[in-house]
Tab-separated table of C-alpha atoms in Angstrom:
chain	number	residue	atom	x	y	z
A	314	UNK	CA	-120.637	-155.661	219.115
A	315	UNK	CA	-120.432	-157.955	216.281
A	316	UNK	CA	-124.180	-158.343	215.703
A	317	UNK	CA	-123.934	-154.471	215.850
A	318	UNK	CA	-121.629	-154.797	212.901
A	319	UNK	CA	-123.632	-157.213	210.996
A	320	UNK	CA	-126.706	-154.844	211.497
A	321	UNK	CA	-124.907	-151.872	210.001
A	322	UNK	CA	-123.073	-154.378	207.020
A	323	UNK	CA	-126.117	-156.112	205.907
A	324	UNK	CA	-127.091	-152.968	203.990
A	325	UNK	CA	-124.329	-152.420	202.499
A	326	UNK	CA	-124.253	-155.658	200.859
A	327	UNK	CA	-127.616	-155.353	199.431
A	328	UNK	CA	-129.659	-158.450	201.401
A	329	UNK	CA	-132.230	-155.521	202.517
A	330	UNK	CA	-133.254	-154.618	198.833
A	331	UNK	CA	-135.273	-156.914	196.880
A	332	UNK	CA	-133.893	-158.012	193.362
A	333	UNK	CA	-135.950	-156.690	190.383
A	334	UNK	CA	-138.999	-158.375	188.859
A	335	UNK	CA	-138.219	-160.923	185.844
A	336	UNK	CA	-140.462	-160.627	182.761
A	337	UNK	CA	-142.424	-163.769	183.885
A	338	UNK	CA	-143.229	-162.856	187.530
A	339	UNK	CA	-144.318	-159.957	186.445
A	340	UNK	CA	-146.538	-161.331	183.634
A	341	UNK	CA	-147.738	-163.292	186.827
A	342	UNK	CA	-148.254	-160.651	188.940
A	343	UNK	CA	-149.912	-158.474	186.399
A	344	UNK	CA	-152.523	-161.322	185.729
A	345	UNK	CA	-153.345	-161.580	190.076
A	346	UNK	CA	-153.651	-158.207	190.815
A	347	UNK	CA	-156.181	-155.579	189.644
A	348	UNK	CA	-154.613	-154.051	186.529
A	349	UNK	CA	-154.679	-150.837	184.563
A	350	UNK	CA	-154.196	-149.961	180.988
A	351	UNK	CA	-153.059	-145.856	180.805
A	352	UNK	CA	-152.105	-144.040	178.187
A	353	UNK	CA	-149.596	-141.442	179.415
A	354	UNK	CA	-149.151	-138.709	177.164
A	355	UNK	CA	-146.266	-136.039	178.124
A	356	UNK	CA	-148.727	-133.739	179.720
A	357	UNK	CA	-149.057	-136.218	182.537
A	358	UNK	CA	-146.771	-136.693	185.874
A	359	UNK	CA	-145.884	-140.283	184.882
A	360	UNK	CA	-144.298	-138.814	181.718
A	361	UNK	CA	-141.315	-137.933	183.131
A	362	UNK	CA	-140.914	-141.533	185.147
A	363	UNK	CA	-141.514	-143.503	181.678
A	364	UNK	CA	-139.249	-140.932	179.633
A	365	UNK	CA	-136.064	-142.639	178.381
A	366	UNK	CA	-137.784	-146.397	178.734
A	367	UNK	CA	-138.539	-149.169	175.816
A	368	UNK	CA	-141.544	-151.132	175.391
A	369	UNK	CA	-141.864	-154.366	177.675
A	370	UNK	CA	-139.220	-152.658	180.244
A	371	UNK	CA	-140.595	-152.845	183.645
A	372	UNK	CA	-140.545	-149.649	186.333
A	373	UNK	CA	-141.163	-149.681	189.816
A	374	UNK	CA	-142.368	-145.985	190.981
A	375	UNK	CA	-144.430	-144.347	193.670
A	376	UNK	CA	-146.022	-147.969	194.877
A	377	UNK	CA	-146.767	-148.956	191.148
A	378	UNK	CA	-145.188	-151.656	188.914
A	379	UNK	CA	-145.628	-150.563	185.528
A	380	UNK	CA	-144.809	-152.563	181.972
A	381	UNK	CA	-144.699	-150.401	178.357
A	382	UNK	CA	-146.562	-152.309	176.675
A	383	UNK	CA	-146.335	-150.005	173.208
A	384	UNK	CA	-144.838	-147.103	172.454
A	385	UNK	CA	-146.721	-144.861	170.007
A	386	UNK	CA	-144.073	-142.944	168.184
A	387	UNK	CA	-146.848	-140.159	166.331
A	388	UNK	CA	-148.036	-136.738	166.849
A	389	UNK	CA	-151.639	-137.599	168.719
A	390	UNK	CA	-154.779	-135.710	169.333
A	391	UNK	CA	-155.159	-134.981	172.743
A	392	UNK	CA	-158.586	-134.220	175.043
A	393	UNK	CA	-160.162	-134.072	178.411
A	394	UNK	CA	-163.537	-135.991	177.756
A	395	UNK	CA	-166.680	-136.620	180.087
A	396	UNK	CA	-168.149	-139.950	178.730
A	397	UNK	CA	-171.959	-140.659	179.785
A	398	UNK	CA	-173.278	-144.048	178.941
A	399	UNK	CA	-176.914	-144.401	177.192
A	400	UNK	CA	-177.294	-147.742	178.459
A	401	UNK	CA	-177.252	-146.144	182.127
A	402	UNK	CA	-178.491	-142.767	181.095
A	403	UNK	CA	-181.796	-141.700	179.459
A	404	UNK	CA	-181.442	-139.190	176.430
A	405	UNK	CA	-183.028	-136.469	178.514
A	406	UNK	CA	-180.532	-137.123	181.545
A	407	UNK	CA	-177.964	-136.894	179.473
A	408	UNK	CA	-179.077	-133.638	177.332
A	409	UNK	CA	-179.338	-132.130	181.193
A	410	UNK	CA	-176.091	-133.177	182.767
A	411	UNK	CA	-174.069	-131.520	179.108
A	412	UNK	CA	-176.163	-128.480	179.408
A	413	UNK	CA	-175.335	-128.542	183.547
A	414	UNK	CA	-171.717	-129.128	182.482
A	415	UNK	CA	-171.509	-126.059	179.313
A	416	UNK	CA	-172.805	-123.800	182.525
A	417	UNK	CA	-170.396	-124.662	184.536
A	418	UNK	CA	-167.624	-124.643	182.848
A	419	UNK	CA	-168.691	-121.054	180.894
A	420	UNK	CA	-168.713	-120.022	184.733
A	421	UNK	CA	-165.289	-120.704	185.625
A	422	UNK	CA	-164.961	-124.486	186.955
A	423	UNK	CA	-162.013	-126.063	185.178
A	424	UNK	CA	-162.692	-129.030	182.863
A	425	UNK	CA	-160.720	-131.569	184.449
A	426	UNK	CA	-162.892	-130.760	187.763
A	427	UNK	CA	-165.940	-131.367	185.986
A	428	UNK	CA	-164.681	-134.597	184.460
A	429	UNK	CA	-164.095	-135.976	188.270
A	430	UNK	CA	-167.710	-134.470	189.213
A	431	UNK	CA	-169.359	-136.472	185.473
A	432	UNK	CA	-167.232	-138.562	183.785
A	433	UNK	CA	-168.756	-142.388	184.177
A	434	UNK	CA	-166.057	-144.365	183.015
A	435	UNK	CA	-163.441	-144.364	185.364
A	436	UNK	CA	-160.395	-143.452	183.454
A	437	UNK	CA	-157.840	-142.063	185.502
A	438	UNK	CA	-156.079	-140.633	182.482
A	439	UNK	CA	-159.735	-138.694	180.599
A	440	UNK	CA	-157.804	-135.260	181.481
A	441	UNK	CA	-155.334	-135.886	178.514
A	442	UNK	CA	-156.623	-138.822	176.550
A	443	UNK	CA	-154.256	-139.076	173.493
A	444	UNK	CA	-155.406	-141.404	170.244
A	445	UNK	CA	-154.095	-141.851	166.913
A	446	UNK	CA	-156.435	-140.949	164.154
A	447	UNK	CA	-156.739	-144.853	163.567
A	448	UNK	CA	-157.404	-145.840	167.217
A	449	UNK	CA	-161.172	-144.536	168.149
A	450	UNK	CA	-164.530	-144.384	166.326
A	451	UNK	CA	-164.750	-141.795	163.432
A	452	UNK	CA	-167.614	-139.599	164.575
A	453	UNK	CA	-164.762	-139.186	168.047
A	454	UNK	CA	-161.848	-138.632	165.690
A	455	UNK	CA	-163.937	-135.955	163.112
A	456	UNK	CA	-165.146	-133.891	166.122
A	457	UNK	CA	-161.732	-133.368	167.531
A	458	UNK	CA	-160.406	-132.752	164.190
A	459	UNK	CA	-163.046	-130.272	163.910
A	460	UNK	CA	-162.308	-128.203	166.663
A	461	UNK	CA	-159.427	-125.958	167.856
A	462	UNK	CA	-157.239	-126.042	171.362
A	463	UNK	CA	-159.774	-125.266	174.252
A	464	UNK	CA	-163.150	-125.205	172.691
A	465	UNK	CA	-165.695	-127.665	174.473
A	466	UNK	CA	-168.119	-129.479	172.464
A	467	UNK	CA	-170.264	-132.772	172.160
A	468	UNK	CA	-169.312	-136.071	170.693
A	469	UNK	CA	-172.439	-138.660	169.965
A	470	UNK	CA	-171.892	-142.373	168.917
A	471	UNK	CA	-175.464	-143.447	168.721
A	472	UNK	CA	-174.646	-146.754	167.727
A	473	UNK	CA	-172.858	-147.593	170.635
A	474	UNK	CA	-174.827	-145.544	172.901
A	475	UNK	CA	-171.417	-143.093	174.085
A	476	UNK	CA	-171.802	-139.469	174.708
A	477	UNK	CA	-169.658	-137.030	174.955
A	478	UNK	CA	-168.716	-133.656	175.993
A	479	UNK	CA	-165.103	-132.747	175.322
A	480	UNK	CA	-162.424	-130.128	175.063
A	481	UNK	CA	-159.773	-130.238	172.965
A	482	UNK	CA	-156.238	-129.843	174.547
A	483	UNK	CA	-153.315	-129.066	172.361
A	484	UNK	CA	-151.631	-131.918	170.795
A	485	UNK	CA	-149.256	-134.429	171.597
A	486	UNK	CA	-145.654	-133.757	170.287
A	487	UNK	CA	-143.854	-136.670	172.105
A	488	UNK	CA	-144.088	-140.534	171.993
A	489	UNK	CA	-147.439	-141.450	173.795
A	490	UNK	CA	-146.670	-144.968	176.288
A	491	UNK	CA	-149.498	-147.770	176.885
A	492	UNK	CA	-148.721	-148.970	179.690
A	493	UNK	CA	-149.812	-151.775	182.280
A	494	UNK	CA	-150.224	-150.705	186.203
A	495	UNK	CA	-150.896	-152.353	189.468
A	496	UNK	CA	-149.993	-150.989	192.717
A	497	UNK	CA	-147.509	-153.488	194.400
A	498	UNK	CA	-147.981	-154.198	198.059
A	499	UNK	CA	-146.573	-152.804	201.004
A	500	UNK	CA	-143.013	-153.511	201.962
């Protein structure tokens, strides 16, 4: 009966919860574990979790330890982009795959489906990519600036061998977060 008791106290006294990460082991557990740098932008689901938090705070949600690592207080531009990489792409391959991608999407197929079908770079976040006019390469800022909510169109850097195809999503009103992710293990 008593070990019954101690079973149903032990709870209650919080020895079955684990005490939140300090700054340092999770600088330390940032630095072993595959890490992710988002950009979260209030059109995304993890909006709402990071909403109300300050820079360097850490959260634990949904299996993921994330740190704020800046908080960017300005209006920002907002797209959905499909990079494709010259130095894995010819110029013909990737005049083909925009040309395959303006046909789809005049057909119907949503954008964000077409960035998980072509987009090469792996960001988890190219839905609703948010940048400040000073934080990306002026031929990317110029064509976004250049076009209105939910027209498609190409961005080139030739220099630095990105393409682009890209549709401009409306704005960001709200603070955009940078923020640091790894998934934490299983308890």
């Amino acid at each position: 009966m008593k070990y019954l008791l101690l079973f149903v106290l032990l709870p209650l006294l919080g020895f079955s919860q684990s005490a939140p990460m300090t700054q340092e082991e999770a600088k330390e557990y940032f630095k072993n574990n595959k890490t992710e740098i988002l950009g979260i932008c209030e059109k995304q689901p993890l909006y709402e979790v990071l909403k109300g938090h300050r820079e360097r705070e850490l959260i634990e949600s949904n299996g993921k330890l994330m740190q704020i690592t800046r908080i960017h207080p300005d209006a920002q531009f907002c797209v959905g982009y499909i990079f494709m990489d010259a130095k894995k792409l010819s110029e013909e391959e990737i005049k083909e795959k925009r040309e395959q991608i303006f046909k789809k999407h005049q057909s119907g197929i949503a954008f964000k489906d077409l960035i998980k079908e072509y987009n090469t770079d792996g960001n988890p976040s190219a839905d609703f990519y948010s940048f400040s006019e000073r934080g990306i390469v002026p031929q990317f800022t110029e064509a976004v600036k250049s076009h209105k909510t939910g027209e498609v169109f190409t961005i080139d850097v030739p220099d630095r061998g990105w393409y682009y195809v890209a549709i401009r999503n409306e704005d960001n009103k709200l603070p955009v977060y940078s923020v640091k992710v790894a998934a934490l293990p299983k308890r």
